Amino acid sequence: EESMLRLNSVEEQLADKNAELLALEAVAQNEREQRDRADKVEERCEELEVRCKSSQELEERLLKSEMRHQETESCLQELQDQSKGLLTLEAKQQLSEESMLRRGPRS
């Protein structure tokens, strides 16, 4: 009977240890899953950082492009203004020459 009691006691201890082991395995599994999720979050953060940098670079290039476009527009306007001025000057000279031709040589 004493050996049966000891056997029951050992079986109970074994069952307790087995329950502890199962609990520890569950904790370990939970920690692995949390680490995996943390790794995925970190990877996603790195991807987003790369996309943000890329987006910032695109924004800077767009801004530079817009500035160049404005400079080009300004230069074009300046050239058009100069061209109008030259055409006006040429027209005045031509009118002056025609006027002189109509009057004829003065004696």
PDB file of N, CA and C in Angstrom, residues 97-107:
ATOM      1  N   GLU A  97      12.045 105.309 -93.227  1.00  0.00           N
ATOM      2  CA  GLU A  97      12.665 105.197 -94.552  1.00  0.00           C
ATOM      3  C   GLU A  97      11.628 105.426 -95.646  1.00  0.00           C
ATOM      4  N   GLU A  98      10.449 104.845 -95.468  1.00  0.00           N
ATOM      5  CA  GLU A  98       9.394 105.026 -96.476  1.00  0.00           C
ATOM      6  C   GLU A  98       8.975 106.487 -96.542  1.00  0.00           C
ATOM      7  N   SER A  99       8.901 107.107 -95.415  1.00  0.00           N
ATOM      8  CA  SER A  99       8.532 108.519 -95.361  1.00  0.00           C
ATOM      9  C   SER A  99       9.570 109.359 -96.090  1.00  0.00           C
ATOM     10  N   MET A 100      10.821 109.027 -95.902  1.00  0.00           N
ATOM     11  CA  MET A 100      11.891 109.778 -96.554  1.00  0.00           C
ATOM     12  C   MET A 100      11.862 109.551 -98.060  1.00  0.00           C
ATOM     13  N   LEU A 101      11.547 108.292 -98.473  1.00  0.00           N
ATOM     14  CA  LEU A 101      11.474 107.991 -99.880  1.00  0.00           C
ATOM     15  C   LEU A 101      10.324 108.745-100.555  1.00  0.00           C
ATOM     16  N   ARG A 102       9.211 108.845 -99.837  1.00  0.00           N
ATOM     17  CA  ARG A 102       8.047 109.550-100.397  1.00  0.00           C
ATOM     18  C   ARG A 102       8.338 111.044-100.554  1.00  0.00           C
ATOM     19  N   ARG A 103       9.015 111.574 -99.629  1.00  0.00           N
ATOM     20  CA  ARG A 103       9.322 113.007 -99.701  1.00  0.00           C
ATOM     21  C   ARG A 103      10.296 113.299-100.840  1.00  0.00           C
ATOM     22  N   GLY A 104      11.091 112.297-101.076  1.00  0.00           N
ATOM     23  CA  GLY A 104      12.056 112.477-102.144  1.00  0.00           C
ATOM     24  C   GLY A 104      13.289 113.188-101.630  1.00  0.00           C
ATOM     25  N   PRO A 105      14.285 113.276-102.478  1.00  0.00           N
ATOM     26  CA  PRO A 105      15.529 113.955-102.068  1.00  0.00           C
ATOM     27  C   PRO A 105      15.287 115.435-101.922  1.00  0.00           C
ATOM     28  N   ARG A 106      15.806 115.967-100.891  1.00  0.00           N
ATOM     29  CA  ARG A 106      15.665 117.403-100.655  1.00  0.00           C
ATOM     30  C   ARG A 106      16.829 118.123-101.297  1.00  0.00           C
ATOM     31  N   SER A 107      16.545 119.199-101.881  1.00  0.00           N
ATOM     32  CA  SER A 107      17.609 119.955-102.500  1.00  0.00           C
ATOM     33  C   SER A 107      17.778 121.303-101.882  1.00  0.00           C
TER      34      SER A 107
END
